[in-house]
PDB file of C-alpha atoms in Angstrom:
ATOM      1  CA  UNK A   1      26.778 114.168  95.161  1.00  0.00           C
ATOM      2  CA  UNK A   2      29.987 115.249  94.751  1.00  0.00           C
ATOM      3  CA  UNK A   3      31.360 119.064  96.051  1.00  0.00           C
ATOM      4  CA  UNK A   4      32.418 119.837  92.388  1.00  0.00           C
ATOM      5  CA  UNK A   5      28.763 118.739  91.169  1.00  0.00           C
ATOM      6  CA  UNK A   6      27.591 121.464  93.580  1.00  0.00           C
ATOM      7  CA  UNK A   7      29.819 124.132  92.465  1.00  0.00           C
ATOM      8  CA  UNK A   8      28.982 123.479  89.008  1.00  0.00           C
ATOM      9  CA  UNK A   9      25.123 125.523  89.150  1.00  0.00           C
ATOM     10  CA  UNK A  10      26.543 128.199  91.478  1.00  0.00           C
ATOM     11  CA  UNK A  11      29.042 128.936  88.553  1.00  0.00           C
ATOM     12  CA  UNK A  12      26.262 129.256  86.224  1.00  0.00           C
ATOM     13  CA  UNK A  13      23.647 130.994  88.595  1.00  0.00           C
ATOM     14  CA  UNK A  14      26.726 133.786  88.946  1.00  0.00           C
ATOM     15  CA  UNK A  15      28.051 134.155  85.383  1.00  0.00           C
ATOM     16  CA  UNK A  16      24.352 134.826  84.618  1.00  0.00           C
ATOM     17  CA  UNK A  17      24.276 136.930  87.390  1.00  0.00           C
ATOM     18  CA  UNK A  18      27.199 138.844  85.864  1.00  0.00           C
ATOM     19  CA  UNK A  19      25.485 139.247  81.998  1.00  0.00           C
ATOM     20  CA  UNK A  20      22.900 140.227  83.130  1.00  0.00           C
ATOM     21  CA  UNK A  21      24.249 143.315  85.582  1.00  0.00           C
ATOM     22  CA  UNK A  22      26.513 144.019  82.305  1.00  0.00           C
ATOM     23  CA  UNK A  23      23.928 144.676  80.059  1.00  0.00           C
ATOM     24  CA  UNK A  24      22.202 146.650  82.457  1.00  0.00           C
ATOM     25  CA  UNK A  25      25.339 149.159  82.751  1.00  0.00           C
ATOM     26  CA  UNK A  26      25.788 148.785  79.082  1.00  0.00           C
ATOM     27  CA  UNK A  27      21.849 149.850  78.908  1.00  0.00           C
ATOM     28  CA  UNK A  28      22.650 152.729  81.864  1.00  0.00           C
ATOM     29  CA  UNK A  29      25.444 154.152  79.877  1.00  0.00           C
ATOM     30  CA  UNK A  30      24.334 154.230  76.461  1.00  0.00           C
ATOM     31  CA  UNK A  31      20.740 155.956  77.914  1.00  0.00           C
ATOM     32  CA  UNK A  32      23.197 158.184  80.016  1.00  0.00           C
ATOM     33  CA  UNK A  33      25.347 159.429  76.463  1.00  0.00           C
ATOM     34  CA  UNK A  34      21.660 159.081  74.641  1.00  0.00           C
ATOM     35  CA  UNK A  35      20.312 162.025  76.702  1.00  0.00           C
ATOM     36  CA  UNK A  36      22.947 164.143  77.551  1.00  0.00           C
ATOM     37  CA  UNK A  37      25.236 162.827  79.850  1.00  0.00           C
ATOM     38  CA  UNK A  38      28.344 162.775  77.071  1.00  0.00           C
ATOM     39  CA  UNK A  39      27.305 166.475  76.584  1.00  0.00           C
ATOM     40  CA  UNK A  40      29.490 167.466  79.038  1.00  0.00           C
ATOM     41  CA  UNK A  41      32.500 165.778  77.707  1.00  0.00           C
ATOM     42  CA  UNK A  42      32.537 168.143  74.110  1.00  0.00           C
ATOM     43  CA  UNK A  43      30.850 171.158  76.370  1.00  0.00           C
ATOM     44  CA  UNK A  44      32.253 174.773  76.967  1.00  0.00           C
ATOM     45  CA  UNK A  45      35.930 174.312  77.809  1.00  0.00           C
ATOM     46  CA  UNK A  46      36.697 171.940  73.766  1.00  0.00           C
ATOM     47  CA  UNK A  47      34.538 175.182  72.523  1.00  0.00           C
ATOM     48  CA  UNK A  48      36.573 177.736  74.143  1.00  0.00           C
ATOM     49  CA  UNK A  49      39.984 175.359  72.916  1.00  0.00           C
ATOM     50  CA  UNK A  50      38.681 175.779  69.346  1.00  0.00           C
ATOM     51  CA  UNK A  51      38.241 179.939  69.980  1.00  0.00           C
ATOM     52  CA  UNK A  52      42.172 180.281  71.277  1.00  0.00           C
ATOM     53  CA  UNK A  53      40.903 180.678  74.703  1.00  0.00           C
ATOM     54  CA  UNK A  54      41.342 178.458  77.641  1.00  0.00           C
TER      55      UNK A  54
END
């Protein structure tokens, strides 16, 4: 067997590797916005922006 042939599965054993850990952080972040976490982002300080304060 050839080096390349043995290269070839690694490949494939890490670019699955790799969808799968991004769909998990795609799943993480969209749960993270789902139950709050974006909150922060449009919190007190955009609020106080739209008032005239700081």
């Amino acid at each position: 067997m050839s080096s390349a042939a043995c290269v070839r599965p690694a490949r494939w054993a890490v670019l699955r590797s790799l969808r799968e850990l991004t769909r998990l952080a795609v799943t993480a972040l969209v749960l993270a916005v789902g139950l709050g976490g974006g909150h922060g982002l449009s919190g007190p300080r955009r609020a106080a922006a739209r008032r005239g304060g700081r």
